[in-house]
Short mmCIF file of C-alpha atoms and ligand atoms in Angstrom, two decimals:
data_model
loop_
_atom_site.label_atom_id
_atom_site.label_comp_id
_atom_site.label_asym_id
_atom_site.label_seq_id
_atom_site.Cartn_x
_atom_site.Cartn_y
_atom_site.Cartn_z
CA UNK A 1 -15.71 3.67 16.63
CA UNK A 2 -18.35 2.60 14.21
CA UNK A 3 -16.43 1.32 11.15
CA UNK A 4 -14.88 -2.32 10.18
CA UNK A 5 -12.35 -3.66 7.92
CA UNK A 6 -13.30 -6.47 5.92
CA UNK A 7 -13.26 -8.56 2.82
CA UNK A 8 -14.04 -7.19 0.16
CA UNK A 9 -16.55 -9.42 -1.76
CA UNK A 10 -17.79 -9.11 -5.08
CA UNK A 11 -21.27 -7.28 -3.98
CA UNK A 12 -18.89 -4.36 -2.65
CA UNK A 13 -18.08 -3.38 -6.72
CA UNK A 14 -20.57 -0.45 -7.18
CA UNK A 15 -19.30 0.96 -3.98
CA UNK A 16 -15.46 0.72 -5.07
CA UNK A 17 -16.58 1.87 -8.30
CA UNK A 18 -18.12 5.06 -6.74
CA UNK A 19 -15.26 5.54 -4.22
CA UNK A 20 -12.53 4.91 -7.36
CA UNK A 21 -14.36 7.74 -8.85
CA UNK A 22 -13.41 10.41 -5.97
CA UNK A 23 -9.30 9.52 -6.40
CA UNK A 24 -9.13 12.19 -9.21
CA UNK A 25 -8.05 9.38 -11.79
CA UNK A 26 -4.02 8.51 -11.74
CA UNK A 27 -4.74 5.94 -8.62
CA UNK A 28 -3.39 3.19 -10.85
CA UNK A 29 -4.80 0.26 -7.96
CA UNK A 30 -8.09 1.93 -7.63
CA UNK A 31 -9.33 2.61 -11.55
CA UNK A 32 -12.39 4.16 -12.19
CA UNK A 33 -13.05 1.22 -14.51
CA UNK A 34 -15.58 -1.32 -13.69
CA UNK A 35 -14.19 -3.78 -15.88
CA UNK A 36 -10.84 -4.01 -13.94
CA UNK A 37 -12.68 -3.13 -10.55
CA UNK A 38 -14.67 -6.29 -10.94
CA UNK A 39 -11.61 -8.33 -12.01
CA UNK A 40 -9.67 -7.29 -9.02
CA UNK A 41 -12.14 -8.49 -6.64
CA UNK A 42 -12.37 -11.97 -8.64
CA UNK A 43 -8.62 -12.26 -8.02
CA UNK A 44 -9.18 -11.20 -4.38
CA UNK A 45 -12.17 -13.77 -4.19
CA UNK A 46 -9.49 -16.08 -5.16
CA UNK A 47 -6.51 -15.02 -3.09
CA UNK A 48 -8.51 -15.51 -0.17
CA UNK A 49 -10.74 -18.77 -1.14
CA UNK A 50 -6.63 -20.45 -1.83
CA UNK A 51 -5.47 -23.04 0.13
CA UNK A 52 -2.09 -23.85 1.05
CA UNK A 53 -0.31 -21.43 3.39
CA UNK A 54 2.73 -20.34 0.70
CA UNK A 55 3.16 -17.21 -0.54
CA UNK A 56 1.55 -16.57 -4.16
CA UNK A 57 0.65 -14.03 -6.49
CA UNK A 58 -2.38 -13.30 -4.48
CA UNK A 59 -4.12 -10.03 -3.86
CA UNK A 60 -6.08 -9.35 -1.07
CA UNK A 61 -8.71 -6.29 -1.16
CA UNK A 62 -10.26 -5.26 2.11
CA UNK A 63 -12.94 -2.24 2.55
CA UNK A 64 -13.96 -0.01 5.21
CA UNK A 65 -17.68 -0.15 5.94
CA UNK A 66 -19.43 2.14 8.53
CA UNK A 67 -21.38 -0.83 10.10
CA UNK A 68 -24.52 2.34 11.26
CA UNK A 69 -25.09 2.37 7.39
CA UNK A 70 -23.14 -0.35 5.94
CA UNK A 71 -21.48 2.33 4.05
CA UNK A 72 -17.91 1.84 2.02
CA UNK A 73 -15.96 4.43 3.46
CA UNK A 74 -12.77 3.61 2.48
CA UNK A 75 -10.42 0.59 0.71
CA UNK A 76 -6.86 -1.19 0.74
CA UNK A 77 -4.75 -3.56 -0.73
CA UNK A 78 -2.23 -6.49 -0.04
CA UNK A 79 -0.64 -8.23 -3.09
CA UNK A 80 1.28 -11.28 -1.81
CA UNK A 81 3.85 -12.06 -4.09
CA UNK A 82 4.98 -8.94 -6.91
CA UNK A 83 7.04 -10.09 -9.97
CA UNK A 84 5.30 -13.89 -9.64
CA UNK A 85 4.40 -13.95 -13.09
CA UNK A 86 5.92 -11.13 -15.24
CA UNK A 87 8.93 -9.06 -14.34
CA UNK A 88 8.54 -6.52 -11.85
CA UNK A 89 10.41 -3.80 -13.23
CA UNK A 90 12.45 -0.45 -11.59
CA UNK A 91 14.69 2.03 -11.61
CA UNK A 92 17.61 1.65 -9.31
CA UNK A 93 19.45 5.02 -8.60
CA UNK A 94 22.85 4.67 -8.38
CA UNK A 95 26.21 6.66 -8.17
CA UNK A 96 29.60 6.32 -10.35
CA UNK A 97 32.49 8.28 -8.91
CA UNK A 98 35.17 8.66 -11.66
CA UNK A 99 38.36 10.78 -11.36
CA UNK A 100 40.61 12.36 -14.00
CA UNK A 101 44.57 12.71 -12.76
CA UNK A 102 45.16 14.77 -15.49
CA UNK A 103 41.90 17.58 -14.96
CA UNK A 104 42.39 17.12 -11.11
CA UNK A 105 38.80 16.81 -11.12
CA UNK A 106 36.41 14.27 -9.78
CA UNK A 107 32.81 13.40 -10.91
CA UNK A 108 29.80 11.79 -9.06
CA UNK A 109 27.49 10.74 -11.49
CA UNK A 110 23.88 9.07 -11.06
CA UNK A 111 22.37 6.48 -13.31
CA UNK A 112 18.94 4.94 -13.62
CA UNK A 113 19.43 1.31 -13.98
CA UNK A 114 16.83 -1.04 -14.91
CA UNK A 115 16.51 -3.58 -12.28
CA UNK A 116 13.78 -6.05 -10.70
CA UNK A 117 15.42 -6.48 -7.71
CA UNK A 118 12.93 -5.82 -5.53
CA UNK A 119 10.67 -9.37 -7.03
CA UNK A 120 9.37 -11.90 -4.32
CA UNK A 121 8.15 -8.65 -2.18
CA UNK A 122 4.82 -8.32 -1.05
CA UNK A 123 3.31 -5.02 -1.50
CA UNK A 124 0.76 -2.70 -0.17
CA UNK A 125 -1.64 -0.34 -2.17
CA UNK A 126 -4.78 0.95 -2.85
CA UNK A 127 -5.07 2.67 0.03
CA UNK A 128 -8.00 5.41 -0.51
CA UNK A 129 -9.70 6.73 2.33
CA UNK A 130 -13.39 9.05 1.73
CA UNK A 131 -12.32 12.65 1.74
CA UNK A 132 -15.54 13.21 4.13
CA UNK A 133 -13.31 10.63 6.66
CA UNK A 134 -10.30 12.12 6.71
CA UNK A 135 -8.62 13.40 9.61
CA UNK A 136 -9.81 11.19 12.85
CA UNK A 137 -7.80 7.85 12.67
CA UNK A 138 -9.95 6.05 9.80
CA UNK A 139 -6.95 6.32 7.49
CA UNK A 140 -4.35 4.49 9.67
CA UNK A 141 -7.01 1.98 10.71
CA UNK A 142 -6.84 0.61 6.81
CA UNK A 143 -3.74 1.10 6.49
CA UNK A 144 -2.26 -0.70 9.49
CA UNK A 145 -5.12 -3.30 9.25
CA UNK A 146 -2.96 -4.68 6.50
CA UNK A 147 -0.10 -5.51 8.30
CA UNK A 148 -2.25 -7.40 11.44
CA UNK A 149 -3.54 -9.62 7.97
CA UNK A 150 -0.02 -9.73 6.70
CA UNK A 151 0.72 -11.50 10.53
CA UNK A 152 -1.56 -13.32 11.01
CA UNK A 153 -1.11 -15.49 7.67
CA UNK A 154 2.95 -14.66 7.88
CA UNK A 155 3.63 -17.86 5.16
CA UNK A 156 1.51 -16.01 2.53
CA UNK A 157 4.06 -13.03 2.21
CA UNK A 158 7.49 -12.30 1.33
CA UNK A 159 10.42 -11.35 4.07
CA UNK A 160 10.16 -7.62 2.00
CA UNK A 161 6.90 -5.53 1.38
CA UNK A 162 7.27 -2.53 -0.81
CA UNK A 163 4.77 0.39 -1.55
CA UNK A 164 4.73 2.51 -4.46
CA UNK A 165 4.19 6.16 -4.09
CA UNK A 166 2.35 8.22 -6.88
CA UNK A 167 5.27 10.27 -8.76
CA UNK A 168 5.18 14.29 -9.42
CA UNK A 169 2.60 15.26 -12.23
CA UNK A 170 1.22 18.69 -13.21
CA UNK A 171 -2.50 19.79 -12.65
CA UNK A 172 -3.23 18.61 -16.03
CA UNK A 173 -1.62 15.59 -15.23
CA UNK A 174 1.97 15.70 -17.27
CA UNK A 175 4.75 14.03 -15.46
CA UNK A 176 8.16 15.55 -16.18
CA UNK A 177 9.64 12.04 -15.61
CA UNK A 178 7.75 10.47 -18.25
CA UNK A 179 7.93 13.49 -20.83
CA UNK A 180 11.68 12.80 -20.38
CA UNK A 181 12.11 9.54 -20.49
CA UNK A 182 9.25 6.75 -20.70
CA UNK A 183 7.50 9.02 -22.97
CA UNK A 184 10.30 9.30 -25.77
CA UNK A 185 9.75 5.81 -26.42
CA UNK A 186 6.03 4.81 -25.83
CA UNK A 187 4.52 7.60 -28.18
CA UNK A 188 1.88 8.34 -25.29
CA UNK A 189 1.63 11.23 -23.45
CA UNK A 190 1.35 10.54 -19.33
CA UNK A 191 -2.40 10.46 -19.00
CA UNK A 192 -2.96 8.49 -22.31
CA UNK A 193 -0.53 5.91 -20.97
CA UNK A 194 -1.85 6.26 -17.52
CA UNK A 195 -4.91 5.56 -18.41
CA UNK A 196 -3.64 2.17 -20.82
CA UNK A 197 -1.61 1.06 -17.34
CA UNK A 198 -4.58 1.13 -15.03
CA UNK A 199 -6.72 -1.25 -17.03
CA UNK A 200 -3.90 -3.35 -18.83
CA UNK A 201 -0.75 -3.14 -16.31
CA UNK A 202 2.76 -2.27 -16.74
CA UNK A 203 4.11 -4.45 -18.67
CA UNK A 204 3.81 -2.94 -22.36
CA UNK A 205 5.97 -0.16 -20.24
CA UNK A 206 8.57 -2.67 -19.40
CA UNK A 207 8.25 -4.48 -23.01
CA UNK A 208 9.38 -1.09 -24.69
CA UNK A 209 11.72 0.52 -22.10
CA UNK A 210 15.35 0.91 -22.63
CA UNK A 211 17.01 -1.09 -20.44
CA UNK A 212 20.17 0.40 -20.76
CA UNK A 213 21.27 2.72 -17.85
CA UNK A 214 20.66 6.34 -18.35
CA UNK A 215 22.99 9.15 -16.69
CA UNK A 216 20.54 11.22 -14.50
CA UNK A 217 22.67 14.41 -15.92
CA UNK A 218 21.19 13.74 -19.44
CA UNK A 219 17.62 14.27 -18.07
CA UNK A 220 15.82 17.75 -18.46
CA UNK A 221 16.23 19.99 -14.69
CA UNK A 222 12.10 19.08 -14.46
CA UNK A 223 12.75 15.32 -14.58
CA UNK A 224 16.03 15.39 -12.12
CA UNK A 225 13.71 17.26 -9.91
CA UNK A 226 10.87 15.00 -9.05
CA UNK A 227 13.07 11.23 -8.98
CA UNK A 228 11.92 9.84 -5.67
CA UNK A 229 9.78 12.88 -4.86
CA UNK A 230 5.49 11.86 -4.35
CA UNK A 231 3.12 13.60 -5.66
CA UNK A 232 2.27 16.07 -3.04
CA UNK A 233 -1.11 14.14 -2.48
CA UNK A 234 0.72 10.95 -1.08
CA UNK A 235 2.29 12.75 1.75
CA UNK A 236 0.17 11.39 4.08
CA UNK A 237 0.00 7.79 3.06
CA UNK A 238 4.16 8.14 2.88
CA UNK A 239 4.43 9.65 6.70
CA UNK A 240 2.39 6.54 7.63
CA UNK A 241 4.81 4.71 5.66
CA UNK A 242 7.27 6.15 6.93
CA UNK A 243 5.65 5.78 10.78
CA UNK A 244 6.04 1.40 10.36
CA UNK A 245 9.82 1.70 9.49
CA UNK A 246 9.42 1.97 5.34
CA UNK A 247 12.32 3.96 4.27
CA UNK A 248 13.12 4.60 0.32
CA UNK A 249 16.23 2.80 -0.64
CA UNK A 250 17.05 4.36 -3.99
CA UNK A 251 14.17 2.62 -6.29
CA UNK A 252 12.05 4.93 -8.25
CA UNK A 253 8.92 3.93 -10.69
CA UNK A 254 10.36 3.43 -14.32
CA UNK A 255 6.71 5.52 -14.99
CA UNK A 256 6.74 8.64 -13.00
CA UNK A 257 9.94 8.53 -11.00
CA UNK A 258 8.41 8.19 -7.62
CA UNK A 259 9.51 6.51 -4.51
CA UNK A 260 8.98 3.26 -4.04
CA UNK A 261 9.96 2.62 -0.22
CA UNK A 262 10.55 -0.65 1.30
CA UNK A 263 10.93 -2.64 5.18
CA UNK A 264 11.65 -6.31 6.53
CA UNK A 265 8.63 -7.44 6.94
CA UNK A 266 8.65 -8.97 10.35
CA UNK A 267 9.87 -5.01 11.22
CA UNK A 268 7.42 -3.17 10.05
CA UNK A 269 5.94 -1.34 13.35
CA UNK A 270 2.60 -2.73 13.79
CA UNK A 271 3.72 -6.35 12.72
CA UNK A 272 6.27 -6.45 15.63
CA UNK A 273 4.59 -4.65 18.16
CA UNK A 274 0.93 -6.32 17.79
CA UNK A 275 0.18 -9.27 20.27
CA UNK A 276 -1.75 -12.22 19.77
CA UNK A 277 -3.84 -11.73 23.25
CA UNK A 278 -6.80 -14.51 24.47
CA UNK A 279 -9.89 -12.58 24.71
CA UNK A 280 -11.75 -12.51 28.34
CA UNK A 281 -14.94 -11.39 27.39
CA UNK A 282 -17.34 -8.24 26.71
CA UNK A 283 -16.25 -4.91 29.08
CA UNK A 284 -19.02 -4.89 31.90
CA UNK A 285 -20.17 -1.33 32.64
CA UNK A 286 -17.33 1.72 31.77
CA UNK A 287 -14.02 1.30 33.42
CA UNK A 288 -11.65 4.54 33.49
CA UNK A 289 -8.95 2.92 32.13
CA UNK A 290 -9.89 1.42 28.89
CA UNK A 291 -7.56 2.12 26.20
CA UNK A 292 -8.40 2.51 22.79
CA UNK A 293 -6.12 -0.37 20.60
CA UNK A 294 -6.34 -1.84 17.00
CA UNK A 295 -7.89 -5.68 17.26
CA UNK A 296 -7.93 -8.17 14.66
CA UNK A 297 -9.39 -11.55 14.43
CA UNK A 298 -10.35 -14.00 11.70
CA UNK A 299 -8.46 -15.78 9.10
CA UNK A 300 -8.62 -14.79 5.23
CA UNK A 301 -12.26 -13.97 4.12
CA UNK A 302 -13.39 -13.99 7.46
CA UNK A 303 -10.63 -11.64 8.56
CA UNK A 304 -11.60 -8.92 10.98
CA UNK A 305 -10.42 -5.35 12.47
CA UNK A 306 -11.84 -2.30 14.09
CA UNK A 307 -10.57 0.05 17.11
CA UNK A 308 -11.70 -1.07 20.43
CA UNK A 309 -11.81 0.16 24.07
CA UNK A 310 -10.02 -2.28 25.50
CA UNK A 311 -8.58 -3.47 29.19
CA UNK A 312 -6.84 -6.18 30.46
CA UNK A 313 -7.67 -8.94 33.13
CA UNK A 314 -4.91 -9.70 35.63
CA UNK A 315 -4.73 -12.95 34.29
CA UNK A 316 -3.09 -10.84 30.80
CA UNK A 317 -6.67 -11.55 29.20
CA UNK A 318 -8.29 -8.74 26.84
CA UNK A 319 -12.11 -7.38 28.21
CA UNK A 320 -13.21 -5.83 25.03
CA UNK A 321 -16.11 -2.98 24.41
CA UNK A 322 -19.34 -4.45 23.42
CA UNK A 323 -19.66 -2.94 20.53
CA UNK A 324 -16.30 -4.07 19.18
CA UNK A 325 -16.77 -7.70 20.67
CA UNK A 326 -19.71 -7.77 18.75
CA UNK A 327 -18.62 -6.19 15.76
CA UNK A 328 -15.90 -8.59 15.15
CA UNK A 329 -17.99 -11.54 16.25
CA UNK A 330 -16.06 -12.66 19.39
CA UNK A 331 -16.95 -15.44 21.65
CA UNK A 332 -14.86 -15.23 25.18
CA UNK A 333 -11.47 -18.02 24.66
CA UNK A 334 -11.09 -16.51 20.57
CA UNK A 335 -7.44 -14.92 20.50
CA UNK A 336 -7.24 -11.47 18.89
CA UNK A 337 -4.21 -9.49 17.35
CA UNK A 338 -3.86 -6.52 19.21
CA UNK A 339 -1.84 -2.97 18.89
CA UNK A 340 -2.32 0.41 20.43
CA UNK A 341 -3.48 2.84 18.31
CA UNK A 342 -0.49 4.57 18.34
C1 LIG B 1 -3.89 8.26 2.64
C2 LIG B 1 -5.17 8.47 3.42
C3 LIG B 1 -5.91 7.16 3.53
C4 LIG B 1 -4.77 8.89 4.88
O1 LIG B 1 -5.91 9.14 5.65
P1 LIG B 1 -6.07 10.51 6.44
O2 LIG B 1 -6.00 11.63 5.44
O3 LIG B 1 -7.28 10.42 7.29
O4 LIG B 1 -4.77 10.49 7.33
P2 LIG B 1 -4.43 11.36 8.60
O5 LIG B 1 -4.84 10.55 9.78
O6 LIG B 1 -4.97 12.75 8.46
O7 LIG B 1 -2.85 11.45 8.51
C5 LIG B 1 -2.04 10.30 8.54
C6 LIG B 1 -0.61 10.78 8.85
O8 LIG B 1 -0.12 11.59 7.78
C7 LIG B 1 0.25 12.89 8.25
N1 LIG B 1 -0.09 13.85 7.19
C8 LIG B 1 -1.31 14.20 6.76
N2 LIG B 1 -1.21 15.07 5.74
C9 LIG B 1 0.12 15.28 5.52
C10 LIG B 1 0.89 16.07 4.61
N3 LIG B 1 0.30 16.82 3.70
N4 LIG B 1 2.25 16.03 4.68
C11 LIG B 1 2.87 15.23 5.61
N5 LIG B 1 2.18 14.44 6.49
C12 LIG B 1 0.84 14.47 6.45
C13 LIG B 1 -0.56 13.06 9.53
O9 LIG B 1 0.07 14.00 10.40
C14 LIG B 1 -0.52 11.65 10.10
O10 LIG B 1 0.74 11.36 10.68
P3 LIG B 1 0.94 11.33 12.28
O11 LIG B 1 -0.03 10.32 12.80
O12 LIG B 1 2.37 10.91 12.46
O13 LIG B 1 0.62 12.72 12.73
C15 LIG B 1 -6.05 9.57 2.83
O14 LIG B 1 -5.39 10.82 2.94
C16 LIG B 1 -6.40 9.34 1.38
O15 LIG B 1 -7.30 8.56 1.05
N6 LIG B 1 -5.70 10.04 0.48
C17 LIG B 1 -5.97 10.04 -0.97
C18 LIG B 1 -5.46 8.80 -1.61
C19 LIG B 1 -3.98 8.53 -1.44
O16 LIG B 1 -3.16 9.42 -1.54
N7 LIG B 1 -3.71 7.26 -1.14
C20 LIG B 1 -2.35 6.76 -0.99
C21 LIG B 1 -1.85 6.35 -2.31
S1 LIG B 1 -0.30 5.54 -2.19
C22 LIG B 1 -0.66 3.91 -1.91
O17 LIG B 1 -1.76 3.47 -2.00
C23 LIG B 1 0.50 3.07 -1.45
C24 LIG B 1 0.73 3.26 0.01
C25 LIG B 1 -0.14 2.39 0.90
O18 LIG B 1 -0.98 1.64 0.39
O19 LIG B 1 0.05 2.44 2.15
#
């Protein structure tokens, strides 16, 4: 129980830099591209230096530090507000029943529509764990850390969060989807345009795409196959998804074709079920019954979270290991956010 969530900061860049260079490439919120790296965490500097307690077209980056080493281990995102200043484009998969009285037959066709229905959600991303860290818990502490932030400054985010899933791609990294459809009218093959998104965004995408609907029974057996699938390296990051209540609702990445899943905010799993508990003071000695729970504290840059041992007074009060009281700088009286670790 050695590692923290924090803020990123600016002096964390060669460290995302090194860890963006593990993803493999294709991780379009984690480029290996120090240029954008060290723009993101200028936006994040400002997203969490804003005042005002409104929901904006923020983006919040947090990192996992091992605090034996100071180590990044690990990194995540929160964007407040997607579609705030250009549209937020997708596909929406729908289905058109038409009958003919004189075949006798009826048809259920799908369609891709073009839609940005899904603007004014906040979104989560980013999320890259160390492959030396997989495995024991680390993963679920950054993601889930996001939604004890996303709580504890409610106002800043949307009543929707959304998370987009990395689409199906080959092992030299050709998507079916895009050699299909995006890429009959971009003149890009997937990893060139890839490559163009992570450092300059979406938006030449959604400049140049058709927008009208396209019937999913024109589309090559390859593409059909892989709308709404992930790539078969986002499994995990979907179950955990998937664990807090997201569920995919039919919208699809205009660029690859995979899922982008959804939830109310105020029911995703860890936002409802965390409790804002007063804090008693450090554990004396090493009760039998501590229980290990996610605890947050802190507001924006100063935001906090790490698993504890925790166990409770009988006046409801939290009594708190003392390495995670002192890891997350707690005074006795401070109120902390606090979950099991499910
Ligand atoms: C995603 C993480 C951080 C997850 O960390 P870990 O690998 O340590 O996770 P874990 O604790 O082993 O597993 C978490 C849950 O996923 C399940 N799980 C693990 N592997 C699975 C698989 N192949 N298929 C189905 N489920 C799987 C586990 O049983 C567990 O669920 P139970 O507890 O129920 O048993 C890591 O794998 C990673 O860095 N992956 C590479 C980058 C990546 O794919 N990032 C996500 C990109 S997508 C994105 O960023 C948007 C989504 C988001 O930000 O949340």
């Amino acid at each position: 129980m050695t590692h923290l969530i924090r803020a990123a900061t600016t002096d964390d860049l060669t460290a995302l830099y090194d860890l963006s260079k593990l993803t493999g490439g294709g991780f379009t919120n984690l480029p290996a591209d120090k240029g954008t790296l060290e723009r993101k965490l200028a936006k994040s500097a400002e997203g969490f230096a804003r005042e005002g307690q409104n929901q904006g077209d923020d983006l919040y980056v947090f990192v996992l530090e091992d605090t034996r080493t100071g180590a990044i281990r690990g990194t995540c995102q929160v964007f407040g507000e997607v579609g705030a200043d250009r549209p937020f484009y997708s596909y929406r998969l729908s289905t058109l029943t038409q009958k003919s009285e004189e075949l006798g037959r009826i048809f259920r066709n799908q369609t891709l529509s073009l839609c940005t229905d899904l603007e004014g959600s906040s979104e989560v991303g980013g999320l890259f764990l160390h492959p030396h860290e997989r495995a024991g818990g680390l993963g679920m502490l950054l993601a889930r850390s996001r939604y004890l932030f996303i709580k504890q400054h409610r106002p800043r985010f949307g009543n929707r969060v959304l998370a987009e899933l990395r689409g199906v791609m080959d092992q030299a990294g050709h998507s079916p989807f895009w050699d299909a459809l995006a890429g009959r009218f971009f003149g890009m093959t997937f990893p060139e345009a890839d490559e163009f998104n992570a450092v300059h965004g979406t938006q030449f995408i959604a400049d140049l795409m058709p927008n009208a609907p396209v019937y999913v029974n024109m589309l090559p057996e390859s593409a059909r196959a892989v709308i709404g699938q992930p790539h078969p390296t986002g499994r995990a990051a979907l179950k955990m998804l998937e664990n807090e209540g997201f569920v995919w609702d039919c919208y699809i990445d205009i660029f690859d074709g995979g899922p982008t899943v959804t939830a109310a905010t105020d029911q995703i799993k860890t936002i409802r079920t965390a409790d804002w508990l007063r804090v008693a003071g450090p554990i004396e000695g090493n009760p039998e019954k501590a229980e290990t729970r996610m605890l947050a504290t802190g507001m924006l840059d100063n935001f906090l979270c790490c698993y504890g041992q925790v166990t409770m007074t009988g006046g409801g009060e939290l009594l708190i290991d003392q390495e995670a009281f002192d890891r997350l700088k707690l005074e006795s009286g401070d109120r902390v956010l606090s979950v099991p670790r499910g």
